[in-house]
Structures are given as structure tokens and as C-alpha cells.
Coordinates of C-alpha atoms in Angstrom, one line a residue:
X1 CA 81.6 119.2 108.4
X2 CA 80.2 116.2 106.4
X3 CA 82.0 115.2 103.2
X4 CA 80.8 112.3 101.1
X5 CA 82.6 110.6 98.2
X6 CA 81.8 107.7 96.0
X7 CA 85.1 105.7 95.8
X8 CA 86.0 102.5 94.2
X9 CA 87.4 100.1 96.8
X10 CA 89.6 98.5 94.2
X11 CA 90.8 99.8 90.8
X12 CA 89.2 96.8 88.9
X13 CA 85.9 96.8 90.8
X14 CA 82.9 98.2 88.9
X15 CA 81.0 98.9 92.1
X16 CA 81.3 102.1 94.2
X17 CA 81.5 102.5 97.9
X18 CA 79.6 105.4 99.4
X19 CA 81.8 106.9 102.1
X20 CA 80.8 109.7 104.4
X21 CA 83.3 111.4 106.7
X22 CA 81.4 113.2 109.4
X23 CA 84.6 113.3 111.4
X24 CA 87.7 112.9 109.2
X25 CA 89.8 109.8 109.9
X26 CA 92.8 110.2 112.2
X27 CA 95.8 110.3 109.9
X28 CA 98.7 109.9 112.2
X29 CA 101.5 109.7 109.6
X30 CA 100.0 111.9 106.9
X31 CA 101.4 115.5 106.8
X32 CA 100.0 116.2 103.3
X33 CA 96.6 117.7 104.0
X34 CA 93.8 116.8 101.6
X35 CA 92.8 120.5 101.4
X36 CA 96.0 121.3 99.5
X37 CA 95.1 119.6 96.3
X38 CA 92.0 118.4 94.6
X39 CA 94.0 115.7 92.8
X40 CA 95.0 113.8 95.9
X41 CA 96.3 110.4 94.8
X42 CA 93.9 107.4 94.6
X43 CA 96.2 105.0 96.5
X44 CA 96.6 107.5 99.4
X45 CA 92.8 107.9 99.6
X46 CA 92.5 104.1 99.8
X47 CA 94.8 104.4 102.8
X48 CA 92.3 106.8 104.4
X49 CA 89.4 104.6 103.5
X50 CA 91.2 101.6 105.0
X51 CA 91.5 103.4 108.3
X52 CA 87.9 104.6 108.1
X53 CA 86.7 101.0 107.5
X54 CA 88.7 99.8 110.5
X55 CA 86.9 102.3 112.7
X56 CA 89.9 104.6 113.2
X57 CA 88.1 108.0 113.6
X58 CA 89.0 111.2 115.5
X59 CA 89.8 114.8 115.2
X60 CA 91.9 114.5 112.0
X61 CA 92.7 117.1 109.3
X62 CA 89.7 119.2 108.3
X63 CA 88.5 118.7 104.7
X64 CA 87.9 122.2 103.3
X65 CA 87.5 121.5 99.6
X66 CA 85.1 123.9 97.8
X67 CA 82.2 122.2 95.9
X68 CA 84.1 122.8 92.6
X69 CA 87.2 121.2 94.1
X70 CA 85.2 118.3 95.5
X71 CA 84.0 117.5 92.1
X72 CA 87.5 117.6 90.7
X73 CA 88.7 115.5 93.6
X74 CA 86.0 112.9 92.9
X75 CA 86.7 112.9 89.2
X76 CA 90.5 112.4 89.7
X77 CA 89.9 109.4 92.0
X78 CA 87.5 107.8 89.5
X79 CA 89.9 108.5 86.6
X80 CA 92.8 107.0 88.6
X81 CA 90.8 103.9 89.1
X82 CA 89.8 103.5 85.5
X83 CA 93.2 104.1 83.8
X84 CA 93.2 101.8 80.7
X85 CA 95.9 99.2 80.1
X86 CA 98.6 100.0 77.6
X87 CA 98.0 96.9 75.5
X88 CA 101.5 97.3 74.0
X89 CA 103.1 97.2 77.4
X90 CA 101.7 95.0 80.2
X91 CA 105.0 94.1 82.0
X92 CA 108.3 95.7 83.0
X93 CA 110.0 93.3 80.6
X94 CA 108.0 94.6 77.7
X95 CA 108.7 98.2 78.9
X96 CA 112.4 97.4 78.7
X97 CA 112.0 96.1 75.1
X98 CA 110.1 99.3 74.1
X99 CA 112.8 101.5 75.7
X100 CA 115.6 99.6 74.0
X101 CA 114.0 100.3 70.6
X102 CA 113.8 104.0 71.3
X103 CA 117.2 104.7 72.9
X104 CA 120.4 105.1 70.8
X105 CA 123.2 102.5 71.4
X106 CA 125.3 104.8 73.6
X107 CA 122.4 105.5 76.0
X108 CA 121.0 102.0 75.9
X109 CA 124.4 100.5 76.8
X110 CA 125.1 103.1 79.5
X111 CA 121.8 102.5 81.3
X112 CA 121.6 98.7 80.9
X113 CA 125.3 97.6 81.4
X114 CA 126.7 96.0 84.5
X115 CA 130.4 95.8 85.4
X116 CA 132.7 93.4 83.5
X117 CA 130.7 90.3 82.5
X118 CA 127.5 91.5 84.1
X119 CA 127.1 88.5 86.3
X120 CA 126.1 90.5 89.4
X121 CA 123.7 92.5 87.4
X122 CA 122.0 89.3 86.2
X123 CA 122.0 87.7 89.7
X124 CA 120.3 90.8 91.2
X125 CA 117.2 89.7 89.3
X126 CA 117.7 86.0 89.4
X127 CA 117.9 86.0 93.2
X128 CA 114.1 86.6 93.5
X129 CA 113.5 83.4 91.7
X130 CA 114.9 81.4 94.6
X131 CA 111.8 82.2 96.7
X132 CA 108.2 81.1 96.5
X133 CA 105.2 82.7 98.2
X134 CA 103.0 80.8 100.7
X135 CA 99.5 82.3 100.3
X136 CA 97.0 82.5 103.1
X137 CA 93.2 82.5 102.4
X138 CA 89.8 83.5 103.9
X139 CA 91.2 86.8 105.4
X140 CA 88.8 89.4 104.1
X141 CA 90.8 91.1 101.3
X142 CA 88.1 93.5 100.3
X143 CA 90.3 96.5 101.1
X144 CA 94.1 96.4 100.9
X145 CA 96.3 99.2 102.2
X146 CA 99.6 99.2 100.3
X147 CA 100.8 102.5 101.7
X148 CA 103.7 103.1 104.1
X149 CA 105.0 106.1 106.1
X150 CA 108.3 107.6 104.9
X151 CA 110.0 111.0 105.4
X152 CA 106.9 112.4 107.2
X153 CA 104.4 111.5 104.4
X154 CA 102.4 108.5 103.2
X155 CA 104.0 106.7 100.2
X156 CA 101.4 104.9 98.2
X157 CA 103.4 101.7 98.0
X158 CA 106.7 100.6 99.7
X159 CA 108.7 101.6 96.6
X160 CA 110.7 104.7 95.6
X161 CA 112.3 105.9 92.4
X162 CA 116.0 105.3 92.8
X163 CA 118.5 108.1 91.8
X164 CA 119.8 107.5 88.3
X165 CA 122.1 109.9 86.4
X166 CA 121.5 112.0 83.3
X167 CA 117.8 111.1 82.6
X168 CA 117.6 113.6 79.7
X169 CA 119.4 110.9 77.7
X170 CA 116.2 108.8 77.9
X171 CA 113.8 111.7 77.2
X172 CA 114.2 115.5 76.8
X173 CA 112.0 116.1 79.9
X174 CA 114.4 113.9 82.0
X175 CA 114.2 114.2 85.8
X176 CA 111.3 116.7 85.6
X177 CA 109.1 114.2 84.0
X178 CA 110.1 111.6 86.6
X179 CA 109.4 114.1 89.4
X180 CA 105.9 114.9 88.0
X181 CA 105.1 111.2 87.6
X182 CA 106.2 110.5 91.2
X183 CA 104.1 113.4 92.5
X184 CA 101.0 112.0 90.7
X185 CA 101.7 108.5 92.1
X186 CA 102.5 109.6 95.6
X187 CA 105.9 108.0 95.4
X188 CA 109.2 109.4 96.8
X189 CA 111.9 110.3 94.2
X190 CA 115.7 110.1 94.5
X191 CA 117.7 112.6 92.5
X192 CA 121.3 111.9 91.4
X193 CA 124.0 114.5 92.0
X194 CA 124.8 114.0 88.3
X195 CA 121.3 114.8 87.1
X196 CA 120.6 116.8 83.9
X197 CA 118.1 119.0 85.8
X198 CA 118.9 121.1 88.8
X199 CA 117.8 120.0 92.2
X200 CA 115.8 123.2 92.5
X201 CA 113.8 122.5 89.3
X202 CA 113.1 119.0 90.4
X203 CA 111.9 120.3 93.8
X204 CA 109.5 122.7 92.0
X205 CA 108.2 119.8 89.8
X206 CA 107.8 117.6 92.9
X207 CA 105.7 120.1 94.9
X208 CA 105.0 118.6 98.3
X209 CA 106.0 115.1 97.3
X210 CA 109.1 113.9 99.3
X211 CA 112.5 113.7 97.5
X212 CA 116.0 112.7 98.5
X213 CA 119.4 113.7 97.1
X214 CA 121.9 111.0 96.2
X215 CA 125.4 112.4 97.1
X216 CA 128.9 111.6 96.0
X217 CA 131.1 113.1 98.7
X218 CA 133.9 114.7 96.8
X219 CA 137.4 115.0 98.1
X220 CA 137.1 118.8 97.8
X221 CA 134.4 119.2 100.5
X222 CA 133.4 122.7 99.3
X223 CA 131.6 121.3 96.3
X224 CA 129.6 118.8 98.3
X225 CA 128.8 121.3 101.1
X226 CA 127.3 123.8 98.6
X227 CA 125.2 121.0 97.1
X228 CA 123.9 120.0 100.5
X229 CA 123.0 123.5 101.5
X230 CA 121.0 123.9 98.2
X231 CA 119.2 120.6 98.9
X232 CA 118.3 121.8 102.4
X233 CA 116.9 125.0 101.1
X234 CA 114.9 123.2 98.4
X235 CA 113.3 120.9 100.9
X236 CA 115.0 117.6 100.3
X237 CA 114.3 115.1 103.1
X238 CA 117.5 113.2 103.1
X239 CA 121.0 112.7 101.7
X240 CA 121.8 109.2 100.4
X241 CA 125.5 109.0 100.5
X242 CA 126.9 106.6 97.9
X243 CA 129.6 104.5 99.6
X244 CA 130.4 101.8 97.1
X245 CA 132.5 104.0 94.7
X246 CA 136.0 104.3 96.1
X247 CA 136.9 103.7 92.5
X248 CA 134.7 103.0 89.5
X249 CA 133.8 99.5 88.2
X250 CA 134.9 98.6 84.8
X251 CA 132.1 99.0 82.3
X252 CA 133.4 97.8 78.9
X253 CA 130.6 99.0 76.6
X254 CA 130.9 102.5 78.2
X255 CA 134.6 102.5 77.4
X256 CA 134.1 101.1 73.9
X257 CA 131.4 103.6 73.1
X258 CA 133.6 106.4 74.5
X259 CA 130.4 107.6 76.3
X260 CA 129.8 111.3 76.5
X261 CA 126.9 113.5 77.6
X262 CA 126.1 115.2 74.3
X263 CA 125.0 118.7 73.9
X264 CA 122.7 120.5 74.8
X265 CA 122.6 118.5 78.1
X266 CA 124.8 119.3 81.0
X267 CA 125.5 118.1 84.5
X268 CA 123.1 120.7 86.0
X269 CA 123.9 120.7 89.7
X270 CA 127.4 122.3 89.5
X271 CA 126.7 125.8 88.2
X272 CA 130.3 126.9 88.6
X273 CA 131.0 124.6 85.7
X274 CA 127.9 125.0 83.7
X275 CA 129.5 126.9 80.9
X276 CA 132.5 124.6 80.8
X277 CA 133.1 122.2 77.9
X278 CA 134.1 119.7 80.5
X279 CA 130.5 119.2 81.6
X280 CA 129.8 117.8 78.2
X281 CA 131.6 114.6 79.2
X282 CA 131.2 112.2 82.0
X283 CA 134.1 110.0 80.9
X284 CA 136.8 112.7 80.9
X285 CA 137.3 116.3 80.2
X286 CA 137.3 116.1 76.4
X287 CA 134.7 117.8 74.3
X288 CA 133.9 118.6 70.7
X289 CA 135.1 122.2 71.1
X290 CA 138.6 123.4 70.2
X291 CA 141.7 121.9 71.7
X292 CA 142.4 125.3 73.4
X293 CA 139.0 125.2 75.2
X294 CA 139.6 121.6 76.2
X295 CA 143.0 122.5 77.7
X296 CA 141.5 125.3 79.7
X297 CA 138.8 123.0 81.2
X298 CA 140.8 119.8 81.7
X299 CA 139.8 117.8 84.7
X300 CA 142.0 115.3 86.5
X301 CA 141.3 112.6 89.1
X302 CA 142.9 112.7 92.5
X303 CA 146.2 110.8 93.1
X304 CA 148.9 110.0 95.7
X305 CA 152.0 111.9 94.9
X306 CA 154.3 109.9 97.1
X307 CA 153.9 112.3 100.0
X308 CA 150.2 113.1 100.3
X309 CA 146.9 112.7 98.5
X310 CA 146.2 115.2 95.8
X311 CA 142.5 116.0 95.3
X312 CA 140.9 116.0 91.8
X313 CA 141.3 119.2 89.9
X314 CA 139.4 121.1 87.2
X315 CA 135.7 121.2 86.5
X316 CA 133.6 118.5 88.0
X317 CA 133.1 115.4 85.9
X318 CA 131.8 112.0 87.0
X319 CA 135.0 110.0 86.3
X320 CA 137.3 112.6 87.9
X321 CA 135.3 113.6 91.0
X322 CA 132.7 110.9 91.9
X323 CA 135.1 108.1 93.0
X324 CA 136.6 108.9 96.4
X325 CA 139.0 106.4 97.9
X326 CA 139.5 108.5 101.0
X327 CA 136.0 108.1 102.4
X328 CA 135.9 106.5 105.9
X329 CA 133.3 106.0 108.7
X330 CA 135.1 107.9 111.4
X331 CA 135.7 111.2 109.6
X332 CA 133.0 111.6 106.8
X333 CA 129.8 110.4 108.4
X334 CA 130.2 112.9 111.3
X335 CA 131.0 115.7 108.9
X336 CA 128.0 114.9 106.7
X337 CA 125.6 114.8 109.7
X338 CA 126.9 118.2 110.7
X339 CA 126.3 119.6 107.2
X340 CA 122.7 118.2 107.0
X341 CA 121.8 119.2 110.5
X342 CA 118.2 118.6 111.6
X343 CA 116.8 119.4 108.2
X344 CA 117.9 116.3 106.3
X345 CA 118.5 112.7 107.3
X346 CA 121.7 111.0 106.5
X347 CA 121.5 107.5 104.8
X348 CA 124.3 105.4 103.4
X349 CA 123.7 103.6 100.1
X350 CA 125.8 100.7 99.1
X351 CA 125.8 98.5 102.3
X352 CA 126.3 94.8 101.4
X353 CA 127.5 93.1 104.6
X354 CA 126.4 92.7 108.2
X355 CA 129.7 94.2 109.4
X356 CA 129.0 97.5 107.6
X357 CA 125.4 97.5 108.7
X358 CA 126.7 97.3 112.3
X359 CA 129.0 100.2 111.6
X360 CA 126.1 102.2 110.2
X361 CA 124.1 101.6 113.4
X362 CA 127.2 102.6 115.5
X363 CA 127.7 105.8 113.6
X364 CA 124.0 106.6 114.0
X365 CA 123.0 107.1 110.4
X366 CA 119.3 107.4 109.8
X367 CA 119.0 104.4 107.4
X368 CA 120.8 102.2 105.0
X369 CA 120.2 101.0 101.4
X370 CA 121.4 97.5 100.6
X371 CA 122.8 98.1 97.1
X372 CA 125.6 97.0 94.8
X373 CA 125.1 100.0 92.5
X374 CA 122.9 98.1 90.1
X375 CA 125.7 95.5 89.5
X376 CA 127.8 98.3 88.0
X377 CA 130.7 98.2 90.5
X378 CA 132.1 95.0 91.9
X379 CA 131.2 92.1 89.5
X380 CA 131.0 88.9 91.5
X381 CA 129.5 90.6 94.6
X382 CA 126.4 89.2 96.2
X383 CA 123.0 90.0 94.7
X384 CA 121.4 92.5 97.0
X385 CA 118.5 90.1 97.9
X386 CA 121.1 87.5 99.0
X387 CA 122.9 90.1 101.1
X388 CA 119.7 91.4 102.7
X389 CA 118.9 88.8 105.5
X390 CA 122.2 89.1 107.4
X391 CA 121.9 92.9 107.3
X392 CA 118.4 92.8 108.6
X393 CA 119.4 90.5 111.3
X394 CA 122.1 92.8 112.7
X395 CA 120.2 96.0 112.2
X396 CA 117.5 94.6 114.5
X397 CA 115.0 97.4 113.7
X398 CA 117.3 100.1 115.0
X399 CA 117.5 101.8 111.7
X400 CA 115.4 101.2 108.5
X401 CA 116.8 98.9 105.9
X402 CA 116.0 99.6 102.2
X403 CA 117.1 97.6 99.2
X404 CA 117.5 98.2 95.4
X405 CA 118.6 96.1 92.5
X406 CA 116.9 93.6 90.3
X407 CA 113.2 94.4 91.1
X408 CA 111.1 93.8 88.0
X409 CA 107.7 92.7 89.3
X410 CA 105.4 93.5 92.2
X411 CA 106.1 90.0 93.6
X412 CA 109.7 91.0 93.9
X413 CA 108.7 93.9 96.2
X414 CA 106.7 91.5 98.3
X415 CA 109.6 89.0 98.6
X416 CA 112.1 91.8 99.6
X417 CA 109.7 93.0 102.3
X418 CA 109.2 89.4 103.5
X419 CA 112.9 89.0 103.9
X420 CA 113.0 92.1 106.2
X421 CA 113.4 95.1 104.0
X422 CA 111.3 98.1 105.0
X423 CA 111.2 99.6 101.5
X424 CA 112.5 99.1 97.9
X425 CA 114.0 101.4 95.3
X426 CA 113.7 100.9 91.5
X427 CA 116.1 102.4 88.9
X428 CA 116.4 101.0 85.4
X429 CA 112.6 100.3 84.9
X430 CA 112.0 104.0 85.5
X431 CA 114.5 104.9 82.8
X432 CA 112.8 102.5 80.5
X433 CA 109.4 104.1 81.2
X434 CA 111.0 107.5 80.6
X435 CA 112.4 106.4 77.2
X436 CA 109.1 104.8 76.2
X437 CA 106.7 107.7 76.8
X438 CA 108.3 110.4 79.1
X439 CA 106.2 111.2 82.1
X440 CA 103.4 108.9 80.9
X441 CA 105.9 106.0 80.6
X442 CA 107.2 106.6 84.2
X443 CA 103.6 106.6 85.4
X444 CA 103.0 103.4 83.5
X445 CA 106.0 101.8 85.1
X446 CA 104.9 102.8 88.6
X447 CA 101.3 101.7 87.9
X448 CA 102.4 98.2 86.7
X449 CA 104.5 97.7 89.8
X450 CA 101.7 99.1 92.1
X451 CA 99.0 96.9 90.5
X452 CA 101.2 93.7 90.6
X453 CA 102.2 94.4 94.3
X454 CA 98.6 95.0 95.3
X455 CA 97.4 91.8 93.6
X456 CA 100.3 89.9 95.2
X457 CA 99.3 91.2 98.7
X458 CA 95.7 90.2 98.1
X459 CA 96.4 86.8 96.7
X460 CA 99.0 86.1 99.5
X461 CA 96.5 87.1 102.2
X462 CA 98.0 90.3 103.5
X463 CA 95.9 93.4 104.1
X464 CA 98.6 95.8 105.2
X465 CA 102.3 96.0 104.4
X466 CA 103.2 95.4 108.1
X467 CA 101.7 91.9 107.8
X468 CA 104.3 90.8 105.2
X469 CA 106.9 88.6 106.9
X470 CA 109.2 85.6 106.2
X471 CA 106.3 83.3 107.1
X472 CA 105.0 84.0 103.6
X473 CA 108.1 82.7 101.9
X474 CA 109.9 79.4 101.2
X475 CA 113.3 79.1 99.6
X476 CA 113.9 76.7 96.7
X477 CA 117.4 75.1 96.4
X478 CA 119.1 74.0 93.2
X479 CA 117.5 70.5 93.4
X480 CA 114.0 72.0 93.7
X481 CA 113.6 71.2 97.4
X482 CA 111.9 73.9 99.5
X483 CA 112.7 75.0 103.0
X484 CA 110.9 77.3 105.4
X485 CA 112.7 80.5 106.5

């Protein structure tokens, strides 16, 4: 079968490239057949075109689009390449400003605050300023492939949407809008356990797009076990176990604002508590209902009674159940791997030292995320980019190393990859996009980062993500002197 398309090689290019697939390209890492959707993402098609240009041909997936679908497919590609700029919002910084103007004070403070003085939150972003890029030239940058393989699919750029809680505070469509934006962009989504949409609804909105579940492993294992089984059934690819919350960091504005998840929103993933007034609050079990109702639904954190540890009681709330000081490598990782089985991978999110990275390798987790919880836990901890090199060194490629925290530009993605990260995750900018224009705002956020990253790759002289290495960076010290890595 011969299928021809006119495709723009680059989004900003006014010329078209006539591509004819007489034998579809070999797509070794792409399990998302083109025949499933006429609106296959533009970045992913560029990945196919890149392989075609390099002469990689063979008995790949058959293209079985009808003539009508072929026209829709072509139209979608051209539309994706011609998306106009939002002249009011050309950077992630501007996106944050627009979001701040649209969110109420309680939500704005909750999303944007770090622990204590916020120094680690600030340093997460500032760490990227310590590095400069060494660009190479005359390398034929006519076709750049920004895609990477992750969870059995092709991700359009080496970036995922990090799990962030209670997204309906930013926009009524919440996690569903984020899922739909990720699907359109071909980007993996992480879902928080404390989401305001159920994991099943998010799975339905995501379609075939990969997704992972962030997990707080509760002291009462039954709650976590039920959540894992639901995630397996809904097709989630991995569990990201948050390991940096044995207790919660001090967030002063959250305390001062007496932050509560206001009605009609609820913590959606714990149906046994869905009718409880306690789900109206993430701070404690109080609510606006009568004292009698509050007493019936009171939640209490776990404690040591002098003889043994007592687990949290009452309906699940964030502050009573999410922190778990009993977590340990020897007992909990094995249990979690048994629960996930072969259907879902087990990752640990919150690694910040080489020692813990070695333990992760020893306990055979499937991957790690270098994270300090967005600067919301231990204030004074290392910025994630500063922690990354020692972790990459001891991981030695045995397991993938991802990173989050402080990424605000496409060049930040490039720098993280150059320092050894396999992939990055972005949280707050996604919430800003959601607050700005819902799904459209999330798509804008992802498009800004994608375009900046693609431009950075091209100007730095890298055609594929695998080419990005520390050879492309120098470090600048406080005196302004530079050193090769």
C-alpha cells in the first residue's frame, strides 16, 4: 500500500515535504498504531519522518486509513504545525503571571508555596542558571527528532506532566483537561492519588496515551492496595511511590490560610469516603457542616502510643494519611512490587542522594525520580539539578533516572538531559496553564516547552535526544569562570 502525505518538516517552515511511504517505516518502539486515530500527533509523525529520512524502512505497521481519515490526518498535521502564538503569553513566566491573576489567594498560595522560607523552591530554578550550553554547528539540522520511548510508547519530547493534587482548584475541568491536553500532545501524564477526578475518568480521557499513578503508601495497606488494583484495571503503566513524606514539610501560607478543598470538589479516588464531610478538607477533618457530622467523620493521624504504632483513623485526608513515617526499603518496596505484578512498573519518587539511588538499584525498582517535592518538604535540601550528577553516576544506566523541579524553559530540559537525566517532569507550569485557559492553557504550556526544547536542540547541534550529553555544557562558578564537565 502506498500512502503519501505533505508534511511540514518544521513547524515554522512554510515549505512542505512530499513523503511517500511505499513500505511504512520500521517503528521499533511505537505501540500506538497510526490506524487507530486520524489525529495522530504532529511531533510523533516527525519522529516517523526522521526514521524515513535516515533510510530506516521495513515491514512496519500497516497504514489503513480511509480516504476520509487520510484527509483528516493530513489536516490535523498541518493545523498542528500552524498553531498561532498566544501573543499575551509567550513564556512560562508570563503563563505564571496570568495564572496568578485568575486563581484565588488560597489556591495560588497552595500551588506556588515552598516549605518554610522557600529557599529550596527558588534554588530548584536557579540551579539551571549555573550552566551554559556549548553549541555545535554544520550538522544538518533540517529534521530534529525530539521524541523518546517511554512505557511502551513514543513520547513527543522527553517531558511528562508531573502528578499534582486537586487540579479542579485551578479549573473546573481539572485533571480531565490535563489528560486531554497530554493526549493531544503525545505526552505522558502523572496522576496524583489526591486528585479531584477519579483515576478511571482520567484513563478514559487519556485514551491510549500512557499515564502513571503517584502513590502515597498508607499505613493501612488496604486503602493503597485497592487503589493499585483499580489503576491496574484502568491501564496505568506505573506507580510512582512518593518517598519523601515521612512527615509533611511546614508550609506557612497553607497554615495561615487554613487551606481547605471547598465544595463541590472532593478527593475523588477514595470512594468509601466520597460522601464524607472529611473529604472536603485536606488540612484536617473539619468541614462547614454541623459539629455532629464533623465528629462522625473525624480523621486522626497515626501515632506511637508508647507500646506500638497506631495507624491513622477515620476517612482519608491528606494530612492524616499521606505522611507515613513507617516506610522502609526492606518491607515496602517488595510488597508494592507484589501488588503491581507484571502489569505496572514500580518507581520511587523523591530520591535526592547517591546512597538512596544505590538502594533503589539494589531493590530492583524500575526507575527513580530525582525530586524534593517541588521544594515543599525539606527546606535547605539540594536543588534537584544539583543532586542529579551523583545519582546518575551510581545508577550507571541500570535503571532510568528522571528529574523534576524548577524546569521553566526548554533549555532547562536540555541541561537536565545533558547532566544525565533520561526524562523530566513538570508540575507547576501545568497548573498555571490550567488556571489560564483550561485544556487550551495546558496545551499552550506544553507547546511552549516543546518549541523551546526543539529550538535549543537545533541551535546546540543535536538531531536526536540521545546525542545530548555533558559535552554540550559548561558550569559557571560564582566568579564567572567556566569549567568543562
